[in-house]
Amino acid sequence: MGQGTVTVNNLNLAQGEFAEIERKALFIGEGATNQGQLLSINSQSDLDTLLGEDDSEIRRNVEAAMINGGENWMCYAMPQASGYDWESVVDTAMLTVSPELIALCTPATLAADLTAMQAKAELLRTGLARRVIILTATPGIDPTPDTGETWSAYESAQAAITNDVAAYRVGAVPQLHGNDLGAVTGRLCNHAVSIADSPMRVATGTVLGLGTAPVDMDGEPLTAATLTTLDSNRLSCIQRYVDYPGTYWGDLNLLDIPAGDYQVIENLRVIDKIARAVRVLAVARVANRSFNSTPASIAANKTYFTRPLREMSHSTFFAGQHFPGEIRPPKDDAITIVWPTTTSVDIYIKAQPYNSPKNITANILLDLSGE
């Protein structure tokens, strides 16, 4: 007769929380204090100690991000000496942290600079499986009398930087006030709003902490017409509404191709979040025979891989208001699983965002028909 045995195994079904990469930014720029150090900064940090009391480009932008980031905001910062190699700095930072956004505070001046940023973002995606969006400053206007720039010349110079660039993981922000990049990055990292929200969202509140209002060499102020021209050239900048107090933001334009899906940052942020979660779930299924081509397994794994969509689609109704999730609830056709061979599986996932009104037209008529 045999001996009785009992075996108890702990099974890991990959049901835990996903690491939150979203709303974390890495700032890189010139600064004299703590050069080369990777600094963790939150809304309680003393920037005088960490980034110095001087008016450096990284200090200006991190401070603007802090002001606009709201409660529970945090970021990473790596101050650098003049002439630094930003790609090497990114590689060093990636050994320790994994941000969603990389904010390059030293202004890019050439289209080739933006193309190099797209290449680096793709290398990080393919080499480290990290999906980042790189936001770079571009120069502000030179207001020096007689030798500076007019707004017309400035518009042309900025348009040349983004002209013919195809870089869907890169956004360019003119430093019109000296710290615009930091302000919009903080707005994107604010926990009071969803990653599916555009920084254009007026209900988020006014942009805070902007530097001195810009003027050109003739002392002419920045106009809405210039902002429209910059936006049409795929740069990202503030906007104001006539007779509506406050300063707001336009779209955060990404340098995607015409008709591309990722011309605005909120579309890419949502898909990146899904991709990060799905990759974790897929790794946990490698060589797991419970994931097979039988109808029962395919049905079970559709539910398994739809989890990020379900979690991101949670909505709330409160006081008569609908607070939507980051995407619409997934339908039955949101995921398809195909087995091209006995050891290879293809998973197709569809996510649908909510509509967001960016151009609102109200038509008013007078009814004289009587009661």
mmCIF file of C-alpha atoms in Angstrom:
data_model
loop_
_atom_site.group_PDB
_atom_site.id
_atom_site.type_symbol
_atom_site.label_atom_id
_atom_site.label_comp_id
_atom_site.label_asym_id
_atom_site.label_seq_id
_atom_site.Cartn_x
_atom_site.Cartn_y
_atom_site.Cartn_z
ATOM 1 C CA MET A 1 0.000 0.000 0.000
ATOM 2 C CA GLY A 2 1.204 3.493 -0.722
ATOM 3 C CA GLN A 3 1.872 6.330 1.722
ATOM 4 C CA GLY A 4 -0.566 9.252 1.794
ATOM 5 C CA THR A 5 0.752 12.657 0.698
ATOM 6 C CA VAL A 6 -0.702 16.140 0.648
ATOM 7 C CA THR A 7 0.694 18.947 -1.546
ATOM 8 C CA VAL A 8 -0.474 22.534 -1.279
ATOM 9 C CA ASN A 9 0.653 24.955 -3.989
ATOM 10 C CA ASN A 10 0.268 28.716 -4.095
ATOM 11 C CA LEU A 11 -0.901 29.665 -7.583
ATOM 12 C CA ASN A 12 -0.078 33.109 -8.960
ATOM 13 C CA LEU A 13 -2.871 34.237 -11.259
ATOM 14 C CA ALA A 14 -1.449 37.733 -11.981
ATOM 15 C CA GLN A 15 -4.352 39.494 -10.305
ATOM 16 C CA GLY A 16 -2.343 42.163 -8.466
ATOM 17 C CA GLU A 17 -2.051 45.879 -9.095
ATOM 18 C CA PHE A 18 -0.185 47.209 -12.113
ATOM 19 C CA ALA A 19 2.700 49.566 -11.374
ATOM 20 C CA GLU A 20 1.615 53.151 -12.067
ATOM 21 C CA ILE A 21 4.032 54.681 -14.550
ATOM 22 C CA GLU A 22 1.603 57.391 -15.574
ATOM 23 C CA ARG A 23 1.920 60.983 -14.333
ATOM 24 C CA LYS A 24 5.637 60.655 -13.613
ATOM 25 C CA ALA A 25 7.997 62.962 -15.514
ATOM 26 C CA LEU A 26 11.771 63.115 -15.755
ATOM 27 C CA PHE A 27 13.149 66.661 -16.161
ATOM 28 C CA ILE A 28 16.574 67.109 -17.752
ATOM 29 C CA GLY A 29 18.196 70.503 -18.162
ATOM 30 C CA GLU A 30 21.002 72.830 -17.211
ATOM 31 C CA GLY A 31 21.442 73.615 -13.535
ATOM 32 C CA ALA A 32 24.415 74.278 -11.267
ATOM 33 C CA THR A 33 23.214 72.395 -8.172
ATOM 34 C CA ASN A 34 23.401 68.595 -7.826
ATOM 35 C CA GLN A 35 24.679 68.153 -11.364
ATOM 36 C CA GLY A 36 24.392 64.584 -12.597
ATOM 37 C CA GLN A 37 22.296 63.496 -9.619
ATOM 38 C CA LEU A 38 18.897 61.864 -10.065
ATOM 39 C CA LEU A 39 16.591 63.757 -7.728
ATOM 40 C CA SER A 40 13.154 62.647 -6.552
ATOM 41 C CA ILE A 41 10.942 65.699 -6.048
ATOM 42 C CA ASN A 42 7.388 66.126 -4.801
ATOM 43 C CA SER A 43 5.161 69.009 -3.774
ATOM 44 C CA GLN A 44 6.834 69.197 -0.342
ATOM 45 C CA SER A 45 10.403 69.347 -1.670
ATOM 46 C CA ASP A 46 12.677 72.340 -1.105
ATOM 47 C CA LEU A 47 13.740 73.352 -4.608
ATOM 48 C CA ASP A 48 16.314 75.824 -3.276
ATOM 49 C CA THR A 49 18.183 72.898 -1.771
ATOM 50 C CA LEU A 50 17.702 70.419 -4.597
ATOM 51 C CA LEU A 51 17.978 72.655 -7.664
ATOM 52 C CA GLY A 52 19.601 75.803 -6.294
ATOM 53 C CA GLU A 53 18.355 79.320 -5.800
ATOM 54 C CA ASP A 54 19.620 80.542 -9.184
ATOM 55 C CA ASP A 55 17.233 80.933 -12.107
ATOM 56 C CA SER A 56 18.360 77.850 -14.040
ATOM 57 C CA GLU A 57 16.298 76.338 -16.839
ATOM 58 C CA ILE A 58 15.623 73.125 -14.927
ATOM 59 C CA ARG A 59 14.654 75.008 -11.760
ATOM 60 C CA ARG A 60 12.214 77.234 -13.678
ATOM 61 C CA ASN A 61 10.465 74.316 -15.326
ATOM 62 C CA VAL A 62 10.324 71.995 -12.324
ATOM 63 C CA GLU A 63 8.892 74.812 -10.211
ATOM 64 C CA ALA A 64 6.205 75.472 -12.842
ATOM 65 C CA ALA A 65 5.394 71.760 -12.911
ATOM 66 C CA MET A 66 5.101 71.710 -9.130
ATOM 67 C CA ILE A 67 2.695 74.659 -9.146
ATOM 68 C CA ASN A 68 0.475 73.058 -11.804
ATOM 69 C CA GLY A 69 0.830 69.446 -10.649
ATOM 70 C CA GLY A 70 -1.632 69.595 -7.777
ATOM 71 C CA GLU A 71 -1.795 67.314 -4.774
ATOM 72 C CA ASN A 72 0.423 64.209 -4.766
ATOM 73 C CA TRP A 73 2.494 65.491 -7.689
ATOM 74 C CA MET A 74 6.021 64.152 -8.027
ATOM 75 C CA CYS A 75 8.777 64.075 -10.632
ATOM 76 C CA TYR A 76 12.417 63.216 -11.181
ATOM 77 C CA ALA A 77 15.061 65.761 -12.164
ATOM 78 C CA MET A 78 18.661 65.485 -13.355
ATOM 79 C CA PRO A 79 20.472 68.862 -13.471
ATOM 80 C CA GLN A 80 23.325 69.006 -15.990
ATOM 81 C CA ALA A 81 26.269 71.161 -16.950
ATOM 82 C CA SER A 82 26.189 73.086 -20.218
ATOM 83 C CA GLY A 83 26.717 70.963 -23.329
ATOM 84 C CA TYR A 84 25.426 67.728 -21.837
ATOM 85 C CA ASP A 85 24.387 64.683 -23.904
ATOM 86 C CA TRP A 86 20.712 64.219 -23.095
ATOM 87 C CA GLU A 87 20.581 60.679 -24.484
ATOM 88 C CA SER A 88 23.289 59.518 -22.081
ATOM 89 C CA VAL A 89 21.448 61.223 -19.241
ATOM 90 C CA VAL A 90 18.258 59.359 -20.149
ATOM 91 C CA ASP A 91 20.138 56.049 -20.207
ATOM 92 C CA THR A 92 21.543 56.732 -16.757
ATOM 93 C CA ALA A 93 18.133 57.689 -15.345
ATOM 94 C CA MET A 94 16.492 54.592 -16.798
ATOM 95 C CA LEU A 95 18.703 52.408 -14.631
ATOM 96 C CA THR A 96 16.766 53.699 -11.624
ATOM 97 C CA VAL A 97 13.378 55.083 -12.703
ATOM 98 C CA SER A 98 10.719 54.494 -15.345
ATOM 99 C CA PRO A 99 8.852 57.719 -16.212
ATOM 100 C CA GLU A 100 5.919 58.260 -18.536
ATOM 101 C CA LEU A 101 7.182 61.653 -19.743
ATOM 102 C CA ILE A 102 10.674 62.997 -20.380
ATOM 103 C CA ALA A 103 10.845 66.808 -20.348
ATOM 104 C CA LEU A 104 13.963 68.226 -22.023
ATOM 105 C CA CYS A 105 14.364 71.781 -20.760
ATOM 106 C CA THR A 106 17.241 72.786 -23.061
ATOM 107 C CA PRO A 107 15.532 74.119 -26.206
ATOM 108 C CA ALA A 108 15.693 72.094 -29.417
ATOM 109 C CA THR A 109 16.545 74.255 -32.411
ATOM 110 C CA LEU A 110 16.569 71.835 -35.356
ATOM 111 C CA ALA A 111 14.187 69.332 -36.894
ATOM 112 C CA ALA A 112 16.981 66.768 -36.557
ATOM 113 C CA ASP A 113 16.807 67.213 -32.776
ATOM 114 C CA LEU A 114 13.177 66.105 -32.764
ATOM 115 C CA THR A 115 13.888 63.150 -35.042
ATOM 116 C CA ALA A 116 16.624 62.024 -32.642
ATOM 117 C CA MET A 117 14.116 62.176 -29.779
ATOM 118 C CA GLN A 118 11.699 59.928 -31.661
ATOM 119 C CA ALA A 119 14.523 57.488 -32.341
ATOM 120 C CA LYS A 120 15.460 57.423 -28.653
ATOM 121 C CA ALA A 121 11.865 56.894 -27.577
ATOM 122 C CA GLU A 122 11.596 53.947 -29.969
ATOM 123 C CA LEU A 123 14.856 52.472 -28.682
ATOM 124 C CA LEU A 124 13.499 52.650 -25.148
ATOM 125 C CA ARG A 125 10.294 50.947 -26.283
ATOM 126 C CA THR A 126 11.976 48.142 -28.213
ATOM 127 C CA GLY A 127 15.009 47.694 -25.954
ATOM 128 C CA LEU A 128 13.561 48.189 -22.473
ATOM 129 C CA ALA A 129 9.827 47.773 -23.192
ATOM 130 C CA ARG A 130 9.314 51.269 -21.778
ATOM 131 C CA ARG A 131 6.879 53.584 -23.483
ATOM 132 C CA VAL A 132 7.819 57.230 -22.996
ATOM 133 C CA ILE A 133 6.706 60.500 -24.526
ATOM 134 C CA ILE A 134 9.428 63.113 -24.931
ATOM 135 C CA LEU A 135 8.399 66.745 -24.519
ATOM 136 C CA THR A 136 11.039 69.235 -25.521
ATOM 137 C CA ALA A 137 11.349 72.965 -25.134
ATOM 138 C CA THR A 138 11.951 75.136 -28.171
ATOM 139 C CA PRO A 139 13.390 78.659 -27.859
ATOM 140 C CA GLY A 140 11.362 81.604 -26.650
ATOM 141 C CA ILE A 141 11.417 84.843 -28.592
ATOM 142 C CA ASP A 142 14.458 87.132 -28.472
ATOM 143 C CA PRO A 143 13.056 90.535 -27.403
ATOM 144 C CA THR A 144 16.345 92.465 -27.702
ATOM 145 C CA PRO A 145 15.562 95.843 -29.322
ATOM 146 C CA ASP A 146 16.905 96.239 -32.877
ATOM 147 C CA THR A 147 18.726 92.854 -32.915
ATOM 148 C CA GLY A 148 16.042 90.456 -31.663
ATOM 149 C CA GLU A 149 13.040 88.920 -33.409
ATOM 150 C CA THR A 150 9.678 90.149 -34.540
ATOM 151 C CA TRP A 151 6.746 87.845 -34.016
ATOM 152 C CA SER A 152 6.691 87.127 -37.748
ATOM 153 C CA ALA A 153 10.329 86.040 -37.738
ATOM 154 C CA TYR A 154 9.749 83.983 -34.606
ATOM 155 C CA GLU A 155 6.807 82.144 -36.161
ATOM 156 C CA SER A 156 8.947 81.230 -39.174
ATOM 157 C CA ALA A 157 11.830 80.022 -37.022
ATOM 158 C CA GLN A 158 9.547 77.838 -34.903
ATOM 159 C CA ALA A 159 7.804 76.375 -37.950
ATOM 160 C CA ALA A 160 11.174 75.312 -39.357
ATOM 161 C CA ILE A 161 11.862 73.204 -36.257
ATOM 162 C CA THR A 162 8.803 70.978 -36.710
ATOM 163 C CA ASN A 163 8.623 71.062 -40.501
ATOM 164 C CA ASP A 164 8.451 67.571 -42.083
ATOM 165 C CA VAL A 165 9.111 65.845 -38.740
ATOM 166 C CA ALA A 166 7.331 62.523 -38.184
ATOM 167 C CA ALA A 167 7.728 61.780 -34.480
ATOM 168 C CA TYR A 168 4.567 60.554 -32.789
ATOM 169 C CA ARG A 169 6.295 60.243 -29.391
ATOM 170 C CA VAL A 170 7.591 63.822 -29.379
ATOM 171 C CA GLY A 171 5.932 67.136 -28.526
ATOM 172 C CA ALA A 172 7.480 70.600 -28.886
ATOM 173 C CA VAL A 173 6.673 73.432 -26.471
ATOM 174 C CA PRO A 174 7.941 76.983 -27.186
ATOM 175 C CA GLN A 175 9.297 78.622 -24.047
ATOM 176 C CA LEU A 176 7.294 81.798 -24.596
ATOM 177 C CA HIS A 177 7.280 82.580 -20.873
ATOM 178 C CA GLY A 178 10.508 80.779 -20.054
ATOM 179 C CA ASN A 179 8.800 77.852 -18.276
ATOM 180 C CA ASP A 180 5.910 76.765 -20.504
ATOM 181 C CA LEU A 181 7.271 73.223 -20.766
ATOM 182 C CA GLY A 182 7.204 72.799 -16.995
ATOM 183 C CA ALA A 183 3.717 74.279 -16.705
ATOM 184 C CA VAL A 184 2.107 71.917 -19.207
ATOM 185 C CA THR A 185 4.035 68.905 -17.901
ATOM 186 C CA GLY A 186 2.699 69.612 -14.423
ATOM 187 C CA ARG A 187 -0.790 69.945 -15.877
ATOM 188 C CA LEU A 188 -0.433 66.533 -17.535
ATOM 189 C CA CYS A 189 0.711 64.969 -14.241
ATOM 190 C CA ASN A 190 -2.108 66.397 -12.117
ATOM 191 C CA HIS A 191 -3.969 63.585 -10.322
ATOM 192 C CA ALA A 192 -7.187 65.610 -10.308
ATOM 193 C CA VAL A 193 -7.732 64.744 -13.979
ATOM 194 C CA SER A 194 -7.487 61.622 -16.093
ATOM 195 C CA ILE A 195 -4.648 60.821 -18.488
ATOM 196 C CA ALA A 196 -7.420 60.698 -21.101
ATOM 197 C CA ASP A 197 -8.067 64.415 -20.603
ATOM 198 C CA SER A 198 -6.487 66.990 -22.886
ATOM 199 C CA PRO A 199 -4.468 69.759 -21.216
ATOM 200 C CA MET A 200 -6.917 71.985 -23.107
ATOM 201 C CA ARG A 201 -9.583 71.070 -20.531
ATOM 202 C CA VAL A 202 -10.760 74.393 -19.074
ATOM 203 C CA ALA A 203 -12.348 72.764 -16.011
ATOM 204 C CA THR A 204 -8.847 71.722 -14.918
ATOM 205 C CA GLY A 205 -8.268 75.379 -14.058
ATOM 206 C CA THR A 206 -6.016 78.150 -15.248
ATOM 207 C CA VAL A 207 -2.335 77.559 -15.996
ATOM 208 C CA LEU A 208 -0.329 78.840 -13.027
ATOM 209 C CA GLY A 209 3.126 80.220 -12.465
ATOM 210 C CA LEU A 210 4.013 81.271 -16.005
ATOM 211 C CA GLY A 211 6.987 83.584 -16.374
ATOM 212 C CA THR A 212 7.048 87.109 -17.761
ATOM 213 C CA ALA A 213 4.654 87.748 -20.634
ATOM 214 C CA PRO A 214 6.699 87.799 -23.864
ATOM 215 C CA VAL A 215 7.169 90.725 -26.245
ATOM 216 C CA ASP A 216 9.077 90.926 -29.507
ATOM 217 C CA MET A 217 11.952 93.253 -30.429
ATOM 218 C CA ASP A 218 9.465 96.054 -31.074
ATOM 219 C CA GLY A 219 7.773 95.578 -27.719
ATOM 220 C CA GLU A 220 4.671 94.018 -29.288
ATOM 221 C CA PRO A 221 2.898 91.497 -27.011
ATOM 222 C CA LEU A 222 2.024 87.909 -27.826
ATOM 223 C CA THR A 223 -1.303 87.682 -29.685
ATOM 224 C CA ALA A 224 -3.877 84.956 -30.237
ATOM 225 C CA ALA A 225 -3.012 85.039 -33.931
ATOM 226 C CA THR A 226 0.596 84.057 -33.203
ATOM 227 C CA LEU A 227 -0.560 81.285 -30.880
ATOM 228 C CA THR A 228 -2.817 79.950 -33.632
ATOM 229 C CA THR A 229 0.070 79.991 -36.095
ATOM 230 C CA LEU A 230 2.334 78.128 -33.693
ATOM 231 C CA ASP A 231 -0.385 75.531 -33.042
ATOM 232 C CA SER A 232 -0.959 75.041 -36.775
ATOM 233 C CA ASN A 233 2.721 74.169 -37.035
ATOM 234 C CA ARG A 234 2.200 71.465 -34.363
ATOM 235 C CA LEU A 235 3.806 73.350 -31.501
ATOM 236 C CA SER A 236 1.975 73.424 -28.168
ATOM 237 C CA CYS A 237 1.231 76.640 -26.318
ATOM 238 C CA ILE A 238 -1.170 78.527 -24.085
ATOM 239 C CA GLN A 239 -4.463 80.011 -25.147
ATOM 240 C CA ARG A 240 -6.907 82.515 -23.737
ATOM 241 C CA TYR A 241 -10.625 83.108 -24.227
ATOM 242 C CA VAL A 242 -11.952 86.607 -24.766
ATOM 243 C CA ASP A 243 -13.803 87.926 -21.695
ATOM 244 C CA TYR A 244 -13.074 84.687 -19.804
ATOM 245 C CA PRO A 245 -10.530 85.112 -17.018
ATOM 246 C CA GLY A 246 -7.423 82.968 -16.857
ATOM 247 C CA THR A 247 -4.815 81.406 -19.086
ATOM 248 C CA TYR A 248 -5.361 77.905 -20.426
ATOM 249 C CA TRP A 249 -3.649 75.497 -22.809
ATOM 250 C CA GLY A 250 -4.295 74.287 -26.322
ATOM 251 C CA ASP A 251 -3.807 70.721 -27.463
ATOM 252 C CA LEU A 252 -0.526 69.072 -26.564
ATOM 253 C CA ASN A 253 0.337 68.301 -30.169
ATOM 254 C CA LEU A 254 2.491 65.304 -30.986
ATOM 255 C CA LEU A 255 4.418 65.247 -34.228
ATOM 256 C CA ASP A 256 2.503 62.377 -35.767
ATOM 257 C CA ILE A 257 1.922 62.091 -39.514
ATOM 258 C CA PRO A 258 -1.161 63.696 -41.087
ATOM 259 C CA ALA A 259 -4.264 61.642 -40.264
ATOM 260 C CA GLY A 260 -2.285 59.707 -37.637
ATOM 261 C CA ASP A 261 -4.064 58.424 -34.533
ATOM 262 C CA TYR A 262 -1.610 60.080 -32.149
ATOM 263 C CA GLN A 263 -1.653 63.743 -33.101
ATOM 264 C CA VAL A 264 -2.674 64.695 -29.551
ATOM 265 C CA ILE A 265 -1.090 63.381 -26.388
ATOM 266 C CA GLU A 266 -4.178 62.029 -24.650
ATOM 267 C CA ASN A 267 -4.703 59.370 -27.344
ATOM 268 C CA LEU A 268 -1.173 58.021 -26.992
ATOM 269 C CA ARG A 269 -1.223 58.117 -23.181
ATOM 270 C CA VAL A 270 -4.310 55.899 -23.031
ATOM 271 C CA ILE A 271 -2.936 53.339 -25.480
ATOM 272 C CA ASP A 272 0.443 53.303 -23.729
ATOM 273 C CA LYS A 273 -1.238 52.584 -20.400
ATOM 274 C CA ILE A 274 -3.106 49.645 -21.894
ATOM 275 C CA ALA A 275 0.051 48.371 -23.587
ATOM 276 C CA ARG A 276 2.041 48.431 -20.330
ATOM 277 C CA ALA A 277 -0.613 46.393 -18.536
ATOM 278 C CA VAL A 278 -1.173 43.929 -21.380
ATOM 279 C CA ARG A 279 2.554 43.231 -21.616
ATOM 280 C CA VAL A 280 2.660 42.261 -17.933
ATOM 281 C CA LEU A 281 -0.316 39.944 -18.408
ATOM 282 C CA ALA A 282 1.218 38.424 -21.543
ATOM 283 C CA VAL A 283 4.547 37.681 -19.843
ATOM 284 C CA ALA A 284 2.687 35.809 -17.127
ATOM 285 C CA ARG A 285 1.115 33.575 -19.801
ATOM 286 C CA VAL A 286 4.344 32.534 -21.573
ATOM 287 C CA ALA A 287 4.457 28.706 -21.972
ATOM 288 C CA ASN A 288 1.339 28.344 -19.820
ATOM 289 C CA ARG A 289 -0.729 25.508 -21.314
ATOM 290 C CA SER A 290 -3.911 26.899 -19.808
ATOM 291 C CA PHE A 291 -3.641 29.469 -22.607
ATOM 292 C CA ASN A 292 -4.390 27.318 -25.631
ATOM 293 C CA SER A 293 -6.502 27.267 -28.775
ATOM 294 C CA THR A 294 -9.548 25.522 -27.306
ATOM 295 C CA PRO A 295 -12.781 27.539 -27.240
ATOM 296 C CA ALA A 296 -12.891 27.435 -23.433
ATOM 297 C CA SER A 297 -9.323 28.747 -23.114
ATOM 298 C CA ILE A 298 -9.841 31.479 -25.688
ATOM 299 C CA ALA A 299 -12.970 32.664 -23.853
ATOM 300 C CA ALA A 300 -11.191 32.661 -20.489
ATOM 301 C CA ASN A 301 -8.180 34.518 -21.843
ATOM 302 C CA LYS A 302 -10.337 37.122 -23.541
ATOM 303 C CA THR A 303 -11.585 37.954 -20.070
ATOM 304 C CA TYR A 304 -8.016 37.853 -18.738
ATOM 305 C CA PHE A 305 -6.574 40.237 -21.322
ATOM 306 C CA THR A 306 -9.584 42.571 -21.231
ATOM 307 C CA ARG A 307 -8.860 43.382 -17.581
ATOM 308 C CA PRO A 308 -6.979 46.679 -18.279
ATOM 309 C CA LEU A 309 -9.886 47.878 -20.446
ATOM 310 C CA ARG A 310 -12.417 47.066 -17.746
ATOM 311 C CA GLU A 311 -10.419 48.813 -15.052
ATOM 312 C CA MET A 312 -9.791 51.914 -17.176
ATOM 313 C CA SER A 313 -13.462 52.187 -18.151
ATOM 314 C CA HIS A 314 -14.861 52.515 -14.629
ATOM 315 C CA SER A 315 -17.247 55.490 -14.500
ATOM 316 C CA THR A 316 -18.980 57.219 -11.615
ATOM 317 C CA PHE A 317 -22.351 58.961 -11.366
ATOM 318 C CA PHE A 318 -22.554 61.489 -8.547
ATOM 319 C CA ALA A 319 -24.967 64.369 -7.921
ATOM 320 C CA GLY A 320 -26.391 63.980 -11.392
ATOM 321 C CA GLN A 321 -22.967 64.186 -13.026
ATOM 322 C CA HIS A 322 -21.276 61.510 -15.092
ATOM 323 C CA PHE A 323 -17.557 61.165 -14.455
ATOM 324 C CA PRO A 324 -16.381 58.899 -17.269
ATOM 325 C CA GLY A 325 -13.495 56.472 -17.136
ATOM 326 C CA GLU A 326 -10.420 56.778 -19.307
ATOM 327 C CA ILE A 327 -12.080 54.789 -22.102
ATOM 328 C CA ARG A 328 -15.521 53.433 -22.918
ATOM 329 C CA PRO A 329 -16.466 50.039 -21.447
ATOM 330 C CA PRO A 330 -15.162 47.278 -23.729
ATOM 331 C CA LYS A 331 -17.666 45.480 -25.934
ATOM 332 C CA ASP A 332 -17.638 41.814 -26.896
ATOM 333 C CA ASP A 333 -15.505 42.560 -29.947
ATOM 334 C CA ALA A 334 -12.873 44.529 -27.982
ATOM 335 C CA ILE A 335 -10.462 41.584 -28.081
ATOM 336 C CA THR A 336 -9.725 38.838 -30.619
ATOM 337 C CA ILE A 337 -7.296 35.960 -30.084
ATOM 338 C CA VAL A 338 -5.839 34.129 -33.082
ATOM 339 C CA TRP A 339 -3.482 31.126 -33.112
ATOM 340 C CA PRO A 340 -1.427 31.203 -36.361
ATOM 341 C CA THR A 341 0.700 28.245 -35.147
ATOM 342 C CA THR A 342 0.666 25.895 -32.178
ATOM 343 C CA THR A 343 3.205 28.034 -30.282
ATOM 344 C CA SER A 344 2.349 31.557 -31.458
ATOM 345 C CA VAL A 345 -0.676 33.609 -30.543
ATOM 346 C CA ASP A 346 -1.816 37.023 -31.785
ATOM 347 C CA ILE A 347 -4.009 39.217 -29.599
ATOM 348 C CA TYR A 348 -5.908 42.171 -31.065
ATOM 349 C CA ILE A 349 -7.259 44.724 -28.578
ATOM 350 C CA LYS A 350 -9.483 47.715 -29.293
ATOM 351 C CA ALA A 351 -9.935 50.702 -26.969
ATOM 352 C CA GLN A 352 -12.456 53.472 -27.576
ATOM 353 C CA PRO A 353 -12.096 56.925 -25.984
ATOM 354 C CA TYR A 354 -14.960 59.201 -25.086
ATOM 355 C CA ASN A 355 -15.786 62.195 -27.250
ATOM 356 C CA SER A 356 -14.253 65.469 -26.083
ATOM 357 C CA PRO A 357 -15.595 68.807 -27.387
ATOM 358 C CA LYS A 358 -12.768 71.087 -28.467
ATOM 359 C CA ASN A 359 -14.767 73.137 -30.940
ATOM 360 C CA ILE A 360 -18.185 74.152 -29.650
ATOM 361 C CA THR A 361 -20.726 75.964 -31.804
ATOM 362 C CA ALA A 362 -23.978 77.250 -30.301
ATOM 363 C CA ASN A 363 -26.795 78.206 -32.700
ATOM 364 C CA ILE A 364 -29.435 80.524 -31.281
ATOM 365 C CA LEU A 365 -32.697 81.464 -32.921
ATOM 366 C CA LEU A 366 -35.555 83.777 -32.040
ATOM 367 C CA ASP A 367 -38.985 82.176 -31.802
ATOM 368 C CA LEU A 368 -41.691 84.702 -32.781
ATOM 369 C CA SER A 369 -44.426 82.160 -33.338
ATOM 370 C CA GLY A 370 -46.337 83.158 -30.173
ATOM 371 C CA GLU A 371 -47.489 80.835 -27.369
#
